[in-house]
Tab-separated table of N, CA and C and ligand atoms in Angstrom:
chain	number	residue	atom	x	y	z
A	29	MET	N	-33.478	25.944	41.425
A	29	MET	CA	-34.660	25.112	41.186
A	29	MET	C	-35.878	25.994	40.923
A	30	SER	N	-36.628	25.658	39.908
A	30	SER	CA	-37.822	26.464	39.651
A	30	SER	C	-39.054	25.758	40.237
A	31	HIS	N	-39.945	26.555	40.696
A	31	HIS	CA	-41.163	26.007	41.264
A	31	HIS	C	-42.297	26.200	40.277
A	32	SER	N	-43.047	25.158	40.059
A	32	SER	CA	-44.177	25.314	39.156
A	32	SER	C	-45.354	24.504	39.666
A	33	GLY	N	-46.500	24.812	39.136
A	33	GLY	CA	-47.703	24.062	39.441
A	33	GLY	C	-47.999	23.965	40.928
A	34	LEU	N	-48.400	22.774	41.341
A	34	LEU	CA	-48.791	22.581	42.736
A	34	LEU	C	-47.618	22.728	43.698
A	35	ASP	N	-46.406	22.445	43.203
A	35	ASP	CA	-45.209	22.669	44.019
A	35	ASP	C	-45.119	24.122	44.440
A	36	LEU	N	-45.298	24.994	43.439
A	36	LEU	CA	-45.248	26.437	43.688
A	36	LEU	C	-46.309	26.822	44.718
A	37	PHE	N	-47.489	26.255	44.549
A	37	PHE	CA	-48.587	26.534	45.465
A	37	PHE	C	-48.197	26.196	46.903
A	38	CYS	N	-47.687	24.991	47.118
A	38	CYS	CA	-47.319	24.553	48.474
A	38	CYS	C	-46.181	25.407	49.041
A	39	TRP	N	-45.238	25.708	48.194
A	39	TRP	CA	-44.066	26.477	48.607
A	39	TRP	C	-44.430	27.910	48.984
A	40	LYS	N	-45.208	28.548	48.107
A	40	LYS	CA	-45.634	29.932	48.363
A	40	LYS	C	-46.575	30.019	49.559
A	41	ALA	N	-47.441	29.021	49.677
A	41	ALA	CA	-48.387	29.006	50.782
A	41	ALA	C	-47.628	28.937	52.106
A	42	LYS	N	-46.662	28.053	52.154
A	42	LYS	CA	-45.838	27.878	53.346
A	42	LYS	C	-45.109	29.175	53.688
A	43	GLU	N	-44.495	29.745	52.661
A	43	GLU	CA	-43.710	30.969	52.819
A	43	GLU	C	-44.558	32.102	53.383
A	44	ASN	N	-45.820	32.135	53.017
A	44	ASN	CA	-46.694	33.225	53.434
A	44	ASN	C	-47.629	32.847	54.577
A	45	GLY	N	-47.396	31.704	55.185
A	45	GLY	CA	-48.229	31.264	56.293
A	45	GLY	C	-49.679	31.034	55.910
A	46	LEU	N	-49.861	30.645	54.647
A	46	LEU	CA	-51.207	30.396	54.136
A	46	LEU	C	-51.547	28.925	54.358
A	47	LYS	N	-52.677	28.664	55.007
A	47	LYS	CA	-53.050	27.271	55.242
A	47	LYS	C	-53.471	26.611	53.935
A	48	ILE	N	-52.974	25.402	53.716
A	48	ILE	CA	-53.351	24.677	52.506
A	48	ILE	C	-54.620	23.892	52.790
A	49	THR	N	-55.739	24.452	52.344
A	49	THR	CA	-57.024	23.791	52.557
A	49	THR	C	-57.448	23.106	51.255
A	50	PRO	N	-58.351	22.120	51.359
A	50	PRO	CA	-58.825	21.457	50.128
A	50	PRO	C	-59.452	22.454	49.141
A	51	GLN	N	-60.159	23.465	49.670
A	51	GLN	CA	-60.782	24.459	48.795
A	51	GLN	C	-59.731	25.270	48.038
A	52	ARG	N	-58.710	25.723	48.781
A	52	ARG	CA	-57.648	26.506	48.136
A	52	ARG	C	-56.926	25.683	47.080
A	53	THR	N	-56.648	24.422	47.410
A	53	THR	CA	-55.960	23.545	46.460
A	53	THR	C	-56.818	23.362	45.207
A	54	ALA	N	-58.117	23.157	45.410
A	54	ALA	CA	-59.020	22.958	44.271
A	54	ALA	C	-59.074	24.206	43.391
A	55	ILE	N	-59.118	25.376	44.008
A	55	ILE	CA	-59.153	26.633	43.241
A	55	ILE	C	-57.853	26.795	42.458
A	56	PHE	N	-56.745	26.464	43.100
A	56	PHE	CA	-55.469	26.599	42.395
A	56	PHE	C	-55.377	25.624	41.226
A	57	ARG	N	-55.897	24.416	41.402
A	57	ARG	CA	-55.893	23.435	40.309
A	57	ARG	C	-56.681	23.952	39.104
A	58	VAL	N	-57.831	24.572	39.380
A	58	VAL	CA	-58.639	25.132	38.295
A	58	VAL	C	-57.849	26.241	37.588
A	59	LEU	N	-57.166	27.062	38.374
A	59	LEU	CA	-56.368	28.147	37.793
A	59	LEU	C	-55.256	27.622	36.891
A	60	LEU	N	-54.620	26.538	37.326
A	60	LEU	CA	-53.516	25.981	36.541
A	60	LEU	C	-53.961	25.552	35.148
A	61	LYS	N	-55.207	25.125	35.055
A	61	LYS	CA	-55.721	24.656	33.771
A	61	LYS	C	-56.274	25.792	32.912
A	62	ALA	N	-56.468	26.969	33.528
A	62	ALA	CA	-57.120	28.075	32.828
A	62	ALA	C	-56.130	28.821	31.941
A	63	LYS	N	-56.461	28.891	30.666
A	63	LYS	CA	-55.586	29.607	29.730
A	63	LYS	C	-56.266	30.896	29.242
A	64	ASP	N	-57.427	31.206	29.811
A	64	ASP	CA	-58.239	32.292	29.251
A	64	ASP	C	-58.305	33.528	30.139
A	65	HIS	N	-57.408	33.620	31.131
A	65	HIS	CA	-57.412	34.777	32.033
A	65	HIS	C	-58.804	34.996	32.624
A	66	PRO	N	-59.265	34.024	33.397
A	66	PRO	CA	-60.652	34.048	33.886
A	66	PRO	C	-60.912	35.098	34.972
A	67	THR	N	-62.172	35.489	35.082
A	67	THR	CA	-62.612	36.349	36.181
A	67	THR	C	-62.942	35.454	37.377
A	68	ALA	N	-63.197	36.064	38.528
A	68	ALA	CA	-63.603	35.301	39.712
A	68	ALA	C	-64.877	34.504	39.412
A	69	ASP	N	-65.759	35.113	38.641
A	69	ASP	CA	-67.014	34.460	38.277
A	69	ASP	C	-66.771	33.206	37.428
A	70	ASP	N	-65.841	33.312	36.465
A	70	ASP	CA	-65.486	32.150	35.630
A	70	ASP	C	-64.957	31.014	36.507
A	71	ILE	N	-64.061	31.365	37.429
A	71	ILE	CA	-63.464	30.355	38.312
A	71	ILE	C	-64.544	29.725	39.186
A	72	TYR	N	-65.426	30.569	39.702
A	72	TYR	CA	-66.515	30.062	40.547
A	72	TYR	C	-67.355	29.029	39.799
A	73	LYS	N	-67.720	29.340	38.554
A	73	LYS	CA	-68.549	28.423	37.753
A	73	LYS	C	-67.850	27.086	37.523
A	74	ARG	N	-66.522	27.112	37.412
A	74	ARG	CA	-65.773	25.864	37.198
A	74	ARG	C	-65.630	25.067	38.498
A	75	ILE	N	-65.410	25.782	39.590
A	75	ILE	CA	-65.125	25.110	40.861
A	75	ILE	C	-66.404	24.542	41.491
A	76	VAL	N	-67.516	25.209	41.240
A	76	VAL	CA	-68.763	24.795	41.881
A	76	VAL	C	-69.208	23.409	41.379
A	77	LYS	N	-68.720	23.000	40.212
A	77	LYS	CA	-68.994	21.653	39.697
A	77	LYS	C	-68.289	20.600	40.551
A	78	LYS	N	-67.160	20.990	41.142
A	78	LYS	CA	-66.385	20.057	41.966
A	78	LYS	C	-66.733	20.177	43.443
A	79	ILE	N	-66.951	21.422	43.886
A	79	ILE	CA	-67.294	21.671	45.290
A	79	ILE	C	-68.604	22.474	45.312
A	80	PRO	N	-69.740	21.754	45.279
A	80	PRO	CA	-71.039	22.432	45.125
A	80	PRO	C	-71.364	23.439	46.235
A	81	ASN	N	-70.806	23.254	47.438
A	81	ASN	CA	-71.190	24.163	48.535
A	81	ASN	C	-70.252	25.357	48.705
A	82	ILE	N	-69.326	25.544	47.792
A	82	ILE	CA	-68.407	26.678	47.908
A	82	ILE	C	-69.155	27.968	47.539
A	83	SER	N	-68.820	29.069	48.220
A	83	SER	CA	-69.509	30.322	47.914
A	83	SER	C	-68.656	31.183	46.988
A	84	PHE	N	-69.328	32.067	46.243
A	84	PHE	CA	-68.603	32.978	45.358
A	84	PHE	C	-67.634	33.837	46.164
A	85	ASP	N	-68.078	34.243	47.344
A	85	ASP	CA	-67.247	35.086	48.195
A	85	ASP	C	-65.922	34.398	48.556
A	86	THR	N	-65.991	33.125	48.868
A	86	THR	CA	-64.793	32.353	49.195
A	86	THR	C	-63.835	32.334	47.996
A	87	VAL	N	-64.409	32.075	46.825
A	87	VAL	CA	-63.588	32.026	45.608
A	87	VAL	C	-62.936	33.387	45.369
A	88	ASN	N	-63.725	34.432	45.465
A	88	ASN	CA	-63.238	35.787	45.228
A	88	ASN	C	-62.125	36.161	46.210
A	89	ARG	N	-62.339	35.875	47.491
A	89	ARG	CA	-61.332	36.201	48.509
A	89	ARG	C	-60.058	35.381	48.314
A	90	THR	N	-60.243	34.106	47.949
A	90	THR	CA	-59.083	33.239	47.726
A	90	THR	C	-58.233	33.756	46.562
A	91	LEU	N	-58.895	34.200	45.492
A	91	LEU	CA	-58.160	34.727	44.336
A	91	LEU	C	-57.382	35.985	44.718
A	92	LEU	N	-57.996	36.842	45.516
A	92	LEU	CA	-57.305	38.056	45.965
A	92	LEU	C	-56.091	37.700	46.820
A	93	THR	N	-56.270	36.719	47.699
A	93	THR	CA	-55.159	36.257	48.536
A	93	THR	C	-54.036	35.689	47.678
A	94	PHE	N	-54.398	34.854	46.718
A	94	PHE	CA	-53.392	34.266	45.817
A	94	PHE	C	-52.594	35.354	45.099
A	95	SER	N	-53.286	36.408	44.656
A	95	SER	CA	-52.561	37.455	43.931
A	95	SER	C	-51.689	38.277	44.883
A	96	GLU	N	-52.129	38.434	46.125
A	96	GLU	CA	-51.328	39.163	47.118
A	96	GLU	C	-50.012	38.457	47.429
A	97	VAL	N	-50.047	37.124	47.486
A	97	VAL	CA	-48.825	36.389	47.817
A	97	VAL	C	-48.013	36.021	46.571
A	98	GLY	N	-48.498	36.412	45.401
A	98	GLY	CA	-47.720	36.205	44.179
A	98	GLY	C	-47.891	34.846	43.532
A	99	LEU	N	-48.979	34.164	43.834
A	99	LEU	CA	-49.240	32.871	43.196
A	99	LEU	C	-49.816	33.041	41.797
A	100	ILE	N	-50.550	34.119	41.617
A	100	ILE	CA	-51.140	34.433	40.319
A	100	ILE	C	-51.005	35.935	40.111
A	101	LYS	N	-51.242	36.367	38.883
A	101	LYS	CA	-51.180	37.799	38.597
A	101	LYS	C	-52.566	38.312	38.253
A	102	VAL	N	-52.783	39.591	38.521
A	102	VAL	CA	-53.996	40.239	38.059
A	102	VAL	C	-53.658	40.864	36.704
A	103	VAL	N	-54.474	40.573	35.709
A	103	VAL	CA	-54.244	41.130	34.377
A	103	VAL	C	-54.503	42.629	34.415
A	104	GLU	N	-53.631	43.375	33.739
A	104	GLU	CA	-53.799	44.831	33.691
A	104	GLU	C	-55.246	45.164	33.351
A	105	GLY	N	-55.834	46.049	34.139
A	105	GLY	CA	-57.283	46.209	34.089
A	105	GLY	C	-57.791	47.226	33.098
A	106	TYR	N	-59.044	47.106	32.774
A	106	TYR	CA	-59.707	48.061	31.902
A	106	TYR	C	-61.000	48.532	32.552
A	107	GLY	N	-61.020	48.474	33.869
A	107	GLY	CA	-62.214	48.922	34.578
A	107	GLY	C	-63.304	47.864	34.662
A	108	GLN	N	-63.033	46.670	34.070
A	108	GLN	CA	-64.028	45.608	34.180
A	108	GLN	C	-63.646	44.714	35.351
A	109	ALA	N	-64.339	43.592	35.480
A	109	ALA	CA	-64.012	42.647	36.556
A	109	ALA	C	-62.556	42.216	36.426
A	110	LYS	N	-61.906	42.067	37.573
A	110	LYS	CA	-60.511	41.599	37.598
A	110	LYS	C	-60.382	40.275	36.862
A	111	ARG	N	-59.306	40.141	36.098
A	111	ARG	CA	-59.037	38.857	35.457
A	111	ARG	C	-57.685	38.358	35.931
A	112	TYR	N	-57.607	37.044	36.110
A	112	TYR	CA	-56.425	36.461	36.736
A	112	TYR	C	-55.598	35.644	35.748
A	113	ASP	N	-54.296	35.663	35.975
A	113	ASP	CA	-53.360	34.978	35.097
A	113	ASP	C	-52.462	34.064	35.929
A	114	PRO	N	-52.594	32.745	35.743
A	114	PRO	CA	-51.747	31.828	36.520
A	114	PRO	C	-50.334	31.712	35.938
A	115	ASP	N	-50.117	32.254	34.738
A	115	ASP	CA	-48.802	32.157	34.100
A	115	ASP	C	-47.921	33.312	34.581
A	116	LEU	N	-46.977	32.991	35.477
A	116	LEU	CA	-46.128	34.028	36.061
A	116	LEU	C	-44.917	34.332	35.186
A	117	GLY	N	-44.706	33.543	34.162
A	117	GLY	CA	-43.566	33.769	33.274
A	117	GLY	C	-43.764	35.034	32.456
A	118	LEU	N	-42.636	35.567	31.938
A	118	LEU	CA	-42.713	36.775	31.134
A	118	LEU	C	-43.469	36.490	29.841
A	119	HIS	N	-44.560	37.189	29.657
A	119	HIS	CA	-45.296	37.096	28.404
A	119	HIS	C	-46.153	38.338	28.224
A	120	HIS	N	-46.766	38.449	27.081
A	120	HIS	CA	-47.503	39.659	26.733
A	120	HIS	C	-48.927	39.281	26.359
A	121	HIS	N	-49.764	40.288	26.188
A	121	HIS	CA	-51.172	39.997	25.954
A	121	HIS	C	-51.711	40.671	24.703
A	122	PHE	N	-52.550	39.931	24.012
A	122	PHE	CA	-53.374	40.516	22.962
A	122	PHE	C	-54.803	40.499	23.478
A	123	ARG	N	-55.451	41.658	23.442
A	123	ARG	CA	-56.828	41.729	23.943
A	123	ARG	C	-57.760	42.094	22.794
A	124	CYS	N	-58.782	41.268	22.619
A	124	CYS	CA	-59.759	41.537	21.558
A	124	CYS	C	-60.754	42.584	22.052
A	125	ILE	N	-60.862	43.673	21.309
A	125	ILE	CA	-61.729	44.775	21.744
A	125	ILE	C	-63.204	44.446	21.523
A	126	ARG	N	-63.484	43.370	20.763
A	126	ARG	CA	-64.884	43.000	20.548
A	126	ARG	C	-65.375	41.959	21.551
A	127	CYS	N	-64.668	40.819	21.649
A	127	CYS	CA	-65.175	39.748	22.521
A	127	CYS	C	-64.485	39.734	23.893
A	128	GLY	N	-63.419	40.520	24.051
A	128	GLY	CA	-62.771	40.611	25.360
A	128	GLY	C	-61.794	39.498	25.672
A	129	ARG	N	-61.569	38.597	24.707
A	129	ARG	CA	-60.591	37.527	24.952
A	129	ARG	C	-59.213	38.133	25.185
A	130	ILE	N	-58.459	37.534	26.097
A	130	ILE	CA	-57.073	37.936	26.324
A	130	ILE	C	-56.203	36.733	25.992
A	131	ILE	N	-55.363	36.895	24.997
A	131	ILE	CA	-54.562	35.781	24.484
A	131	ILE	C	-53.083	36.054	24.780
A	132	ASP	N	-52.390	35.018	25.269
A	132	ASP	CA	-50.959	35.171	25.573
A	132	ASP	C	-50.141	35.325	24.301
A	133	VAL	N	-49.178	36.231	24.358
A	133	VAL	CA	-48.266	36.456	23.243
A	133	VAL	C	-46.846	36.272	23.766
A	134	HIS	N	-46.071	35.434	23.071
A	134	HIS	CA	-44.670	35.231	23.458
A	134	HIS	C	-43.786	35.778	22.347
A	135	ASN	N	-42.924	36.700	22.692
A	135	ASN	CA	-42.057	37.309	21.689
A	135	ASN	C	-40.785	37.834	22.337
A	136	LYS	N	-39.653	37.373	21.847
A	136	LYS	CA	-38.360	37.739	22.433
A	136	LYS	C	-38.072	39.238	22.323
A	137	ASP	N	-38.443	39.847	21.197
A	137	ASP	CA	-38.198	41.286	21.024
A	137	ASP	C	-38.963	42.087	22.071
A	138	TYR	N	-40.196	41.696	22.321
A	138	TYR	CA	-40.993	42.379	23.349
A	138	TYR	C	-40.370	42.177	24.732
A	139	ASP	N	-39.880	40.943	24.981
A	139	ASP	CA	-39.261	40.655	26.281
A	139	ASP	C	-38.087	41.590	26.543
A	140	ASN	N	-37.372	41.926	25.464
A	140	ASN	CA	-36.122	42.666	25.611
A	140	ASN	C	-36.250	44.174	25.428
A	141	ILE	N	-37.460	44.665	25.387
A	141	ILE	CA	-37.644	46.116	25.229
A	141	ILE	C	-36.937	46.866	26.367
A	142	ALA	N	-36.130	47.849	25.991
A	142	ALA	CA	-35.394	48.630	26.991
A	142	ALA	C	-36.265	49.780	27.499
A	143	VAL	N	-36.169	50.036	28.788
A	143	VAL	CA	-36.913	51.167	29.350
A	143	VAL	C	-36.029	52.413	29.232
A	144	PRO	N	-36.512	53.463	28.581
A	144	PRO	CA	-35.701	54.675	28.398
A	144	PRO	C	-35.288	55.304	29.730
A	145	ALA	N	-34.094	55.902	29.734
A	145	ALA	CA	-33.548	56.503	30.956
A	145	ALA	C	-34.478	57.563	31.540
A	146	GLU	N	-35.131	58.314	30.672
A	146	GLU	CA	-36.026	59.366	31.179
A	146	GLU	C	-37.167	58.781	32.022
A	147	ILE	N	-37.476	57.527	31.762
A	147	ILE	CA	-38.522	56.869	32.549
A	147	ILE	C	-37.939	56.265	33.829
A	148	THR	N	-36.769	55.597	33.711
A	148	THR	CA	-36.171	54.987	34.907
A	148	THR	C	-35.710	56.050	35.907
A	149	LYS	N	-35.483	57.268	35.426
A	149	LYS	CA	-35.144	58.377	36.336
A	149	LYS	C	-36.341	58.741	37.215
A	150	ARG	N	-37.523	58.607	36.650
A	150	ARG	CA	-38.724	59.026	37.381
A	150	ARG	C	-39.365	57.884	38.161
A	151	PHE	N	-39.250	56.664	37.648
A	151	PHE	CA	-39.968	55.533	38.265
A	151	PHE	C	-39.044	54.347	38.508
A	152	THR	N	-39.416	53.519	39.456
A	152	THR	CA	-38.760	52.224	39.608
A	152	THR	C	-39.599	51.207	38.845
A	153	VAL	N	-39.084	50.773	37.735
A	153	VAL	CA	-39.846	49.854	36.890
A	153	VAL	C	-39.559	48.415	37.326
A	154	THR	N	-40.608	47.696	37.713
A	154	THR	CA	-40.403	46.321	38.176
A	154	THR	C	-40.862	45.283	37.151
A	155	SER	N	-41.655	45.688	36.189
A	155	SER	CA	-42.002	44.754	35.121
A	155	SER	C	-42.411	45.519	33.872
A	156	LYS	N	-42.265	44.847	32.745
A	156	LYS	CA	-42.630	45.443	31.467
A	156	LYS	C	-43.522	44.460	30.743
A	157	LYS	N	-44.509	44.988	30.073
A	157	LYS	CA	-45.408	44.097	29.349
A	157	LYS	C	-45.974	44.841	28.156
A	158	VAL	N	-46.023	44.150	27.038
A	158	VAL	CA	-46.626	44.743	25.855
A	158	VAL	C	-48.079	44.279	25.788
A	159	VAL	N	-48.998	45.220	25.641
A	159	VAL	CA	-50.406	44.864	25.495
A	159	VAL	C	-50.875	45.320	24.115
A	160	LEU	N	-51.281	44.365	23.320
A	160	LEU	CA	-51.780	44.660	21.981
A	160	LEU	C	-53.300	44.590	22.016
A	161	GLU	N	-53.929	45.411	21.226
A	161	GLU	CA	-55.392	45.378	21.132
A	161	GLU	C	-55.814	45.302	19.685
A	162	GLY	N	-56.953	44.714	19.468
A	162	GLY	CA	-57.471	44.631	18.102
A	162	GLY	C	-58.543	43.575	18.042
A	163	LEU	N	-58.678	42.929	16.875
A	163	LEU	CA	-59.699	41.911	16.718
A	163	LEU	C	-59.039	40.545	16.649
A	164	CYS	N	-59.566	39.596	17.421
A	164	CYS	CA	-59.008	38.250	17.415
A	164	CYS	C	-59.390	37.546	16.108
A	165	GLY	N	-58.845	36.357	15.909
A	165	GLY	CA	-59.094	35.605	14.678
A	165	GLY	C	-60.569	35.401	14.379
A	166	THR	N	-61.340	35.183	15.424
A	166	THR	CA	-62.779	34.942	15.246
A	166	THR	C	-63.522	36.239	14.907
A	167	CYS	N	-63.207	37.306	15.642
A	167	CYS	CA	-63.929	38.574	15.469
A	167	CYS	C	-63.495	39.330	14.216
A	168	GLY	N	-62.284	39.086	13.744
A	168	GLY	CA	-61.769	39.828	12.609
A	168	GLY	C	-62.258	39.320	11.260
A	169	LYS	N	-63.014	38.212	11.299
A	169	LYS	CA	-63.387	37.563	10.040
A	169	LYS	C	-64.565	38.212	9.314
A	170	ASP	N	-65.370	39.018	10.027
A	170	ASP	CA	-66.532	39.590	9.327
A	170	ASP	C	-66.366	41.053	8.964
B	28	LIG	ZN1	-62.642	38.510	19.569
B	29	LIG	ZN1	-51.356	35.868	30.259
């Protein structure tokens, strides 16, 4: 059985002894709808419309907790603010070097890239991801 959405949230929370609070549930709901790999600040701006008294610190700590227990992923960083990815499925990223958008890329060939033996001899590889960079459709037009 696969767990997705709020089911996954309840299941993972239980497994990790995480209390399911209305704030945590609300933050997770916002994450489920986010397709843009938002920062903590982006999430805060969305959640504060629903829960006006929530603090940025709460949102930030909750996101860190979620990533620690495997509910969401932290997007591979570039030294900027952490960006979060609620899509735990295997996929790849295209990052626009001008506007900073991170767009999901799905490609079977990328999924099946083999890790060379010289690398597996040195490291234990637990995930593989292709990251493409360039100009997105909007930025590439001028
Ligand atoms: Zn762009
Ligand atoms: Zn993604």
